[in-house]
Coordinates of C-alpha atoms in Angstrom, one line a residue:
Chain A
X1 CA 0.0 0.0 0.0
X2 CA 1.2 3.5 -0.9
X3 CA -0.2 6.6 0.7
X4 CA -0.8 9.1 -2.1
X5 CA -1.0 12.7 -0.9
X6 CA -4.1 13.3 -3.0
X7 CA -6.9 15.8 -2.7
X8 CA -9.2 16.0 -0.7
X9 CA -7.3 13.6 1.6
X10 CA -4.7 10.8 1.2
X11 CA -5.6 7.9 -1.1
X12 CA -4.5 4.4 0.0
X13 CA -3.3 3.0 -3.3
X14 CA -3.1 -0.8 -3.5
X15 CA -1.5 -1.5 -6.9
X16 CA -2.4 -5.2 -6.8
X17 CA -6.1 -4.2 -6.7
X18 CA -5.8 -1.3 -9.1
X19 CA -6.0 -0.6 -12.8
X20 CA -5.0 2.4 -14.8
X21 CA -7.8 3.4 -17.2
X22 CA -6.8 5.7 -20.1
X23 CA -9.9 7.1 -21.6
X24 CA -10.4 7.7 -25.4
X25 CA -6.9 9.0 -26.3
X26 CA -7.9 8.5 -30.0
X27 CA -6.7 10.1 -33.1
X28 CA -10.2 11.5 -33.9
X29 CA -10.1 13.5 -30.6
X30 CA -6.4 14.5 -30.6
X31 CA -5.1 14.9 -34.2
X32 CA -5.5 17.7 -36.6
X33 CA -8.3 17.0 -39.1
X34 CA -10.1 14.6 -36.7
X35 CA -13.6 14.7 -35.4
X36 CA -12.8 16.8 -32.4
X37 CA -11.3 19.6 -34.6
X38 CA -14.1 19.4 -37.1
X39 CA -16.5 20.2 -34.3
X40 CA -14.6 23.5 -33.8
X41 CA -12.5 22.6 -30.8
X42 CA -8.9 23.8 -30.1
X43 CA -6.7 20.7 -29.8
X44 CA -4.0 22.4 -27.7
X45 CA -5.1 21.3 -24.2
X46 CA -5.8 17.7 -25.2
X47 CA -2.5 17.3 -27.1
X48 CA -0.4 18.8 -24.3
X49 CA -1.1 15.9 -21.9
X50 CA 0.2 13.1 -24.2
X51 CA 3.8 13.0 -22.7
X52 CA 2.3 12.9 -19.1
X53 CA -0.1 10.1 -20.1
X54 CA 2.8 8.3 -21.7
X55 CA 4.9 8.6 -18.5
X56 CA 1.9 7.3 -16.4
X57 CA 1.4 4.3 -18.7
X58 CA 5.2 3.7 -18.6
X59 CA 5.2 3.7 -14.8
X60 CA 2.4 1.1 -14.7
X61 CA 4.1 -1.1 -17.3
X62 CA 7.4 -0.9 -15.5
X63 CA 5.9 -2.0 -12.2
X64 CA 3.7 -4.7 -13.8
X65 CA 0.5 -3.0 -12.8
X66 CA -2.7 -3.4 -14.9
X67 CA -3.4 -1.0 -17.7
X68 CA -6.7 -0.6 -19.6
X69 CA -7.6 1.7 -22.5
X70 CA -11.0 2.8 -23.8
X71 CA -12.1 3.9 -27.3
X72 CA -15.4 5.6 -28.1
X73 CA -16.5 4.1 -31.3
X74 CA -19.4 2.4 -33.0
X75 CA -20.0 -0.7 -35.1
X76 CA -19.7 -0.2 -38.9
X77 CA -23.5 -0.5 -39.3
X78 CA -24.0 2.1 -36.5
X79 CA -26.5 -0.2 -34.8
X80 CA -25.0 0.8 -31.4
X81 CA -25.2 4.5 -32.1
X82 CA -28.4 6.1 -30.9
X83 CA -30.0 8.4 -33.6
X84 CA -30.2 11.1 -31.0
X85 CA -26.4 11.0 -30.7
X86 CA -25.6 11.0 -34.4
X87 CA -28.1 13.7 -35.5
X88 CA -27.9 16.2 -32.6
X89 CA -27.3 19.7 -33.8
X90 CA -27.0 18.7 -37.5
X91 CA -23.2 18.8 -37.6
X92 CA -21.5 19.0 -40.9
X93 CA -19.7 15.7 -40.3
X94 CA -21.6 13.0 -38.3
X95 CA -20.5 9.8 -36.7
X96 CA -20.1 7.2 -39.5
X97 CA -19.4 9.8 -42.2
X98 CA -16.1 9.7 -44.2
X99 CA -13.6 12.0 -42.5
X100 CA -9.9 12.7 -42.9
X101 CA -9.1 9.5 -41.0
X102 CA -11.7 7.1 -42.3
X103 CA -15.3 6.8 -41.1
X104 CA -15.7 9.0 -38.0
X105 CA -15.8 7.1 -34.7
X106 CA -16.3 3.7 -36.4
X107 CA -14.5 0.8 -34.9
X108 CA -11.4 -0.3 -36.9
X109 CA -11.0 3.0 -38.8
X110 CA -7.7 4.9 -38.4
X111 CA -9.4 7.8 -36.6
X112 CA -10.8 5.5 -33.9
X113 CA -7.4 4.1 -33.0
X114 CA -5.4 5.3 -30.0
X115 CA -2.6 7.8 -30.9
X116 CA 0.6 5.9 -31.6
X117 CA 2.5 7.5 -28.6
X118 CA 0.0 5.7 -26.3
X119 CA -0.8 2.6 -28.2
X120 CA -1.8 -0.4 -26.1
X121 CA 0.6 -3.4 -25.8
X122 CA -0.1 -7.1 -25.5
X123 CA -1.8 -8.0 -22.2
X124 CA -3.5 -4.7 -21.7
X125 CA -7.3 -4.4 -21.6
X126 CA -8.8 -2.5 -24.6
X127 CA -12.5 -1.6 -24.5
X128 CA -14.7 -0.2 -27.3
X129 CA -17.6 1.8 -25.8
X130 CA -20.6 3.3 -27.6
X131 CA -21.3 5.8 -24.9
X132 CA -19.4 8.4 -22.9
X133 CA -19.3 6.1 -19.8
X134 CA -17.1 3.0 -20.0
X135 CA -19.5 0.6 -18.2
X136 CA -22.6 1.1 -20.4
X137 CA -22.8 -1.7 -23.0
X138 CA -19.3 -2.9 -22.5
X139 CA -17.6 -5.9 -20.8
X140 CA -15.2 -3.8 -18.6
X141 CA -17.2 -4.5 -15.4
X142 CA -16.8 -8.3 -15.6
X143 CA -13.2 -7.9 -16.8
X144 CA -12.1 -5.7 -13.9
X145 CA -13.8 -8.2 -11.5
X146 CA -11.8 -11.1 -13.0
X147 CA -8.6 -9.1 -12.2
X148 CA -9.8 -8.4 -8.6
X149 CA -9.8 -4.7 -9.3
X150 CA -11.3 -2.3 -6.7
X151 CA -9.4 0.9 -7.4
X152 CA -9.1 2.8 -10.7
X153 CA -6.6 5.4 -11.6
X154 CA -8.0 7.6 -14.4
X155 CA -6.4 9.6 -17.3
X156 CA -7.5 10.7 -20.7
X157 CA -10.0 12.9 -22.5
X158 CA -12.2 14.8 -22.1
X159 CA -12.3 15.5 -18.4
X160 CA -15.9 16.6 -18.1
X161 CA -17.4 14.2 -20.7
X162 CA -16.0 10.7 -21.0
X163 CA -13.6 10.7 -18.0
X164 CA -16.2 12.2 -15.6
X165 CA -19.0 10.0 -16.8
X166 CA -16.8 6.9 -16.5
X167 CA -15.6 7.9 -13.0
X168 CA -19.2 8.5 -11.8
X169 CA -20.2 5.1 -13.2
X170 CA -17.2 3.5 -11.4
X171 CA -18.0 5.3 -8.2
X172 CA -21.6 4.0 -8.2
X173 CA -20.2 0.5 -8.6
X174 CA -18.0 0.8 -5.5
X175 CA -14.6 1.5 -7.1
X176 CA -12.2 4.0 -5.5
X177 CA -11.2 6.4 -8.2
X178 CA -8.1 8.6 -8.4
X179 CA -7.8 11.0 -11.3
X180 CA -4.3 12.1 -12.4
X181 CA -4.8 15.9 -12.8
X182 CA -2.2 16.6 -15.6
X183 CA -3.0 13.4 -17.4
X184 CA -6.5 14.5 -18.3
X185 CA -7.7 17.4 -20.4
X186 CA -10.7 19.0 -21.9
X187 CA -11.1 21.2 -25.0
X188 CA -12.4 23.7 -22.4
X189 CA -9.9 24.3 -19.5
X190 CA -12.7 25.9 -17.5
X191 CA -14.7 22.6 -17.6
X192 CA -11.6 20.6 -16.6
X193 CA -11.1 22.8 -13.5
X194 CA -14.7 22.7 -12.5
X195 CA -14.8 18.9 -12.9
X196 CA -11.8 18.4 -10.6
X197 CA -13.5 20.5 -8.0
X198 CA -16.8 18.6 -8.3
X199 CA -15.0 15.2 -8.0
X200 CA -13.2 16.1 -4.8
X201 CA -16.2 18.0 -3.2
X202 CA -18.1 16.8 -0.1
X203 CA -15.3 14.4 1.0
X204 CA -14.4 12.9 -2.4
X205 CA -18.0 12.3 -3.4
X206 CA -16.7 11.0 -6.8
X207 CA -13.0 10.4 -6.0
X208 CA -9.6 11.9 -5.5
X209 CA -7.2 13.9 -7.7
X210 CA -3.4 14.2 -7.7
X211 CA -0.7 15.6 -10.0
X212 CA 1.4 12.9 -11.8
X213 CA 4.7 13.9 -10.2
X214 CA 3.2 13.6 -6.7
X215 CA 1.8 10.1 -7.6
X216 CA 5.1 9.0 -9.1
X217 CA 7.1 10.1 -6.1
X218 CA 4.6 8.5 -3.7
X219 CA 4.9 5.0 -5.3
X220 CA 8.8 4.9 -5.3
Chain B
X1 CA -44.9 18.4 -30.7
X2 CA -44.0 21.6 -28.9
X3 CA -40.9 23.6 -29.9
X4 CA -39.2 24.5 -26.6
X5 CA -36.9 27.6 -27.0
X6 CA -34.2 25.8 -25.0
X7 CA -30.4 26.2 -25.0
X8 CA -28.3 25.6 -27.0
X9 CA -31.0 25.2 -29.7
X10 CA -34.8 24.4 -29.7
X11 CA -35.9 21.1 -28.2
X12 CA -38.7 19.2 -30.1
X13 CA -40.8 18.1 -27.1
X14 CA -43.1 15.1 -27.7
X15 CA -45.0 14.7 -24.5
X16 CA -46.4 11.3 -25.5
X17 CA -42.9 10.0 -25.7
X18 CA -41.6 11.9 -22.6
X19 CA -41.3 11.5 -18.9
X20 CA -40.5 14.0 -16.1
X21 CA -37.9 12.6 -13.8
X22 CA -37.6 14.3 -10.4
X23 CA -34.3 13.3 -8.8
X24 CA -33.9 12.7 -5.1
X25 CA -36.1 15.4 -3.6
X26 CA -35.8 13.6 -0.3
X27 CA -36.1 14.8 3.3
X28 CA -32.5 13.7 4.1
X29 CA -31.2 16.1 1.4
X30 CA -33.6 19.0 1.9
X31 CA -34.7 19.2 5.5
X32 CA -32.9 20.7 8.5
X33 CA -31.3 17.9 10.5
X34 CA -31.1 15.6 7.5
X35 CA -28.0 13.9 6.1
X36 CA -27.2 16.8 3.7
X37 CA -27.1 19.3 6.5
X38 CA -25.0 17.0 8.8
X39 CA -22.4 16.9 6.0
X40 CA -22.0 20.7 6.5
X41 CA -24.1 21.8 3.5
X42 CA -26.2 25.0 3.3
X43 CA -29.8 23.9 2.5
X44 CA -30.9 27.3 1.1
X45 CA -30.4 26.6 -2.6
X46 CA -32.0 23.1 -2.6
X47 CA -35.0 24.3 -0.6
X48 CA -35.6 27.3 -2.9
X49 CA -36.5 25.1 -5.9
X50 CA -39.4 23.2 -4.1
X51 CA -42.2 25.5 -5.4
X52 CA -40.9 25.4 -9.0
X53 CA -40.5 21.6 -8.9
X54 CA -44.1 21.4 -7.5
X55 CA -45.4 23.6 -10.4
X56 CA -43.5 21.4 -12.9
X57 CA -45.0 18.2 -11.5
X58 CA -48.4 19.9 -11.4
X59 CA -48.1 20.8 -15.1
X60 CA -47.3 17.2 -16.0
X61 CA -50.1 15.9 -13.9
X62 CA -52.7 18.3 -15.3
X63 CA -51.8 17.3 -18.9
X64 CA -51.7 13.6 -18.1
X65 CA -48.0 13.3 -18.9
X66 CA -45.8 10.6 -17.3
X67 CA -44.0 11.5 -14.0
X68 CA -41.2 9.5 -12.3
X69 CA -39.4 10.1 -9.0
X70 CA -36.1 8.7 -7.8
X71 CA -34.8 8.2 -4.2
X72 CA -31.2 7.5 -3.3
X73 CA -31.4 4.9 -0.6
X74 CA -30.1 1.5 0.4
X75 CA -31.6 -1.8 1.7
X76 CA -31.8 -2.0 5.5
X77 CA -28.9 -4.6 5.5
X78 CA -26.8 -2.2 3.4
X79 CA -25.9 -5.1 1.0
X80 CA -26.3 -2.6 -1.9
X81 CA -24.1 0.1 -0.4
X82 CA -20.4 -0.2 -1.4
X83 CA -18.1 0.0 1.6
X84 CA -16.2 2.7 -0.3
X85 CA -19.3 4.8 -0.3
X86 CA -20.2 4.4 3.4
X87 CA -16.7 4.9 4.8
X88 CA -15.2 7.6 2.6
X89 CA -13.8 10.5 4.6
X90 CA -14.9 9.0 8.0
X91 CA -18.0 11.2 8.4
X92 CA -19.5 11.6 11.8
X93 CA -22.8 10.2 10.5
X94 CA -22.7 7.4 7.9
X95 CA -25.3 5.8 5.7
X96 CA -27.3 3.4 7.8
X97 CA -26.6 5.2 11.1
X98 CA -29.5 6.6 13.2
X99 CA -30.0 10.2 12.3
X100 CA -32.7 12.8 13.1
X101 CA -35.1 11.1 10.6
X102 CA -34.4 7.5 11.1
X103 CA -31.5 5.5 9.6
X104 CA -29.7 7.6 7.1
X105 CA -30.6 6.9 3.4
X106 CA -32.2 3.5 4.3
X107 CA -35.2 2.6 2.3
X108 CA -38.5 3.1 4.2
X109 CA -37.0 5.4 6.8
X110 CA -38.6 8.9 7.1
X111 CA -35.5 10.7 5.9
X112 CA -35.4 8.7 2.7
X113 CA -39.0 9.8 1.7
X114 CA -39.7 12.5 -0.8
X115 CA -40.6 15.8 0.8
X116 CA -44.4 16.1 1.4
X117 CA -44.8 19.0 -1.0
X118 CA -43.6 16.8 -3.9
X119 CA -44.9 13.4 -2.8
X120 CA -45.6 10.9 -5.6
X121 CA -49.3 10.0 -6.4
X122 CA -50.8 6.8 -7.6
X123 CA -49.7 5.9 -11.1
X124 CA -46.3 7.6 -11.0
X125 CA -43.1 5.7 -11.3
X126 CA -41.0 5.7 -8.1
X127 CA -37.4 4.2 -8.2
X128 CA -35.1 3.5 -5.4
X129 CA -31.5 3.7 -6.5
X130 CA -28.3 2.8 -4.7
X131 CA -26.0 5.0 -6.8
X132 CA -26.0 8.6 -8.0
X133 CA -27.1 7.5 -11.5
X134 CA -30.7 6.3 -11.9
X135 CA -30.0 3.5 -14.4
X136 CA -27.4 1.6 -12.4
X137 CA -28.9 -1.4 -10.5
X138 CA -32.5 -0.2 -11.0
X139 CA -35.5 -1.2 -13.2
X140 CA -36.0 2.3 -14.6
X141 CA -34.6 1.4 -18.1
X142 CA -37.1 -1.4 -18.8
X143 CA -39.9 0.7 -17.2
X144 CA -39.3 3.7 -19.4
X145 CA -39.1 1.3 -22.4
X146 CA -42.5 -0.1 -21.5
X147 CA -44.0 3.4 -21.6
X148 CA -42.3 4.1 -25.0
X149 CA -40.3 6.9 -23.5
X150 CA -37.5 8.5 -25.6
X151 CA -37.3 12.0 -24.0
X152 CA -36.6 12.8 -20.4
X153 CA -37.3 16.2 -18.6
X154 CA -35.1 16.5 -15.5
X155 CA -35.5 18.2 -12.2
X156 CA -34.2 17.7 -8.7
X157 CA -31.0 17.6 -6.6
X158 CA -28.2 17.9 -6.7
X159 CA -27.4 19.2 -10.2
X160 CA -23.8 18.1 -10.5
X161 CA -24.1 14.8 -8.6
X162 CA -27.3 12.7 -9.1
X163 CA -29.0 14.9 -11.8
X164 CA -25.9 15.1 -13.9
X165 CA -24.9 11.4 -13.5
X166 CA -28.5 10.3 -14.4
X167 CA -28.6 12.6 -17.4
X168 CA -25.2 11.3 -18.7
X169 CA -26.4 7.7 -18.2
X170 CA -29.7 8.6 -20.1
X171 CA -27.8 10.4 -22.9
X172 CA -25.6 7.3 -23.4
X173 CA -28.8 5.2 -23.7
X174 CA -30.2 7.5 -26.5
X175 CA -32.7 9.5 -24.5
X176 CA -33.0 13.2 -25.4
X177 CA -32.7 15.1 -22.1
X178 CA -34.0 18.5 -21.1
X179 CA -33.1 20.0 -17.7
X180 CA -35.4 22.6 -16.2
X181 CA -32.9 25.2 -15.0
X182 CA -34.7 26.5 -11.9
X183 CA -36.1 23.1 -10.9
X184 CA -32.7 21.8 -10.1
X185 CA -30.2 22.9 -7.5
X186 CA -26.9 22.1 -5.8
X187 CA -25.6 22.9 -2.4
X188 CA -22.9 24.8 -4.4
X189 CA -24.3 27.3 -6.9
X190 CA -21.0 27.4 -8.7
X191 CA -21.3 23.7 -9.5
X192 CA -24.8 24.1 -10.7
X193 CA -23.8 26.9 -13.1
X194 CA -20.8 24.9 -14.5
X195 CA -22.9 21.8 -14.9
X196 CA -25.5 23.6 -17.0
X197 CA -22.8 24.9 -19.3
X198 CA -21.2 21.5 -19.6
X199 CA -24.6 19.9 -20.5
X200 CA -25.2 22.3 -23.3
X201 CA -21.7 22.5 -24.7
X202 CA -20.6 21.2 -28.1
X203 CA -24.1 21.2 -29.5
X204 CA -26.0 19.7 -26.5
X205 CA -23.4 17.0 -25.9
X206 CA -25.5 15.8 -22.9
X207 CA -28.7 17.7 -23.4
X208 CA -30.7 20.9 -23.3
X209 CA -31.7 23.4 -20.6
X210 CA -34.6 25.8 -20.2
X211 CA -36.2 27.9 -17.4
X212 CA -39.5 26.6 -16.2
X213 CA -41.6 29.7 -17.2
X214 CA -40.3 29.3 -20.8
X215 CA -41.1 25.6 -20.9
X216 CA -44.6 26.2 -19.4
X217 CA -45.4 28.9 -21.9
X218 CA -44.1 26.8 -24.9
X219 CA -46.5 23.9 -24.0
X220 CA -49.6 26.0 -23.8

């Protein structure tokens, strides 16, 4: 057990019962020309975290701790994409349309892949999810149970959408959740900051947060 | 169909396919001496919305539209309460302890009941939920499907915790979600404001918001 000096109070990290979950670090959300940029978002904040996420994954790999990755994408026939999700706001490019990196957010297309700097390696869990939350309509719940996981360390994008939704789902299911502050980002820095405050409020009502350097030092 | 002038763009409200969901307007969260207050929260913002929530429920009842209520509570043996939820932060009063209104957040105890001003009536859906989100470990998904519901109008407390978590779950499941701005509240007005902005962002990524008076006028 490592005592992590997290906010709002120390987190008792038990690596043998933990998994790192890296949320949706996909080309379509991070790379120029991808879906995120076509929606009008500035990619700077989400691209900036890549080296920190890489270091976090590297730390887990070096220590032999469990790593999981998620990808938001849909089946090629879009049967798992609610019409309300695809059509909302009449965007110029919709999920399933041909974009700069293949069909947008379709499983197996180049844009749906995780960026090469953070690519999963053999033995790591990789989950495709149709929603923002990682538990809905996926097998991650049973998989984590198989590994005896009760604690989740979170990283990825975007903080207030897929990361927050997945943390809230995990918290309802009894997992203790620790978010690495500088290994997560939003297209909107204001939303990231508010989400960190909401997570820690009322005695860690959703979970804990800590900067990567503090986490890294605490587990030496 | 009624065109609701909501943010970030009009919401095509179809009452025959909709349900009002009133989240966790329970005595333990709203009344002096309850769990919410023992955690150190100021009750003013959550008490202020009661008349508006009552008017919203009254409107749905008058028109014969579906109404659902949720309650966050646990079985008397706490078998559905994760230890991580009960113990976090070592509070002076924990879920299941005897409080001013019976055992805290235990199903059937006075504190777990909905405040009398908003009490459910015969024919309305009432869901007990162990988590912040209303879909996890409850029967509300199948129940809404039975009623042919595809749109949800949200009210209740607290905006950034149980309301937001339930809306995000609903959005992943393909529901179109409309939050009534002055029929929801948080103990922290800053968190309510940020959550409304997050919900509407990126073309209603989670859903729409509208003040009650605007909604009421649009459905005349």
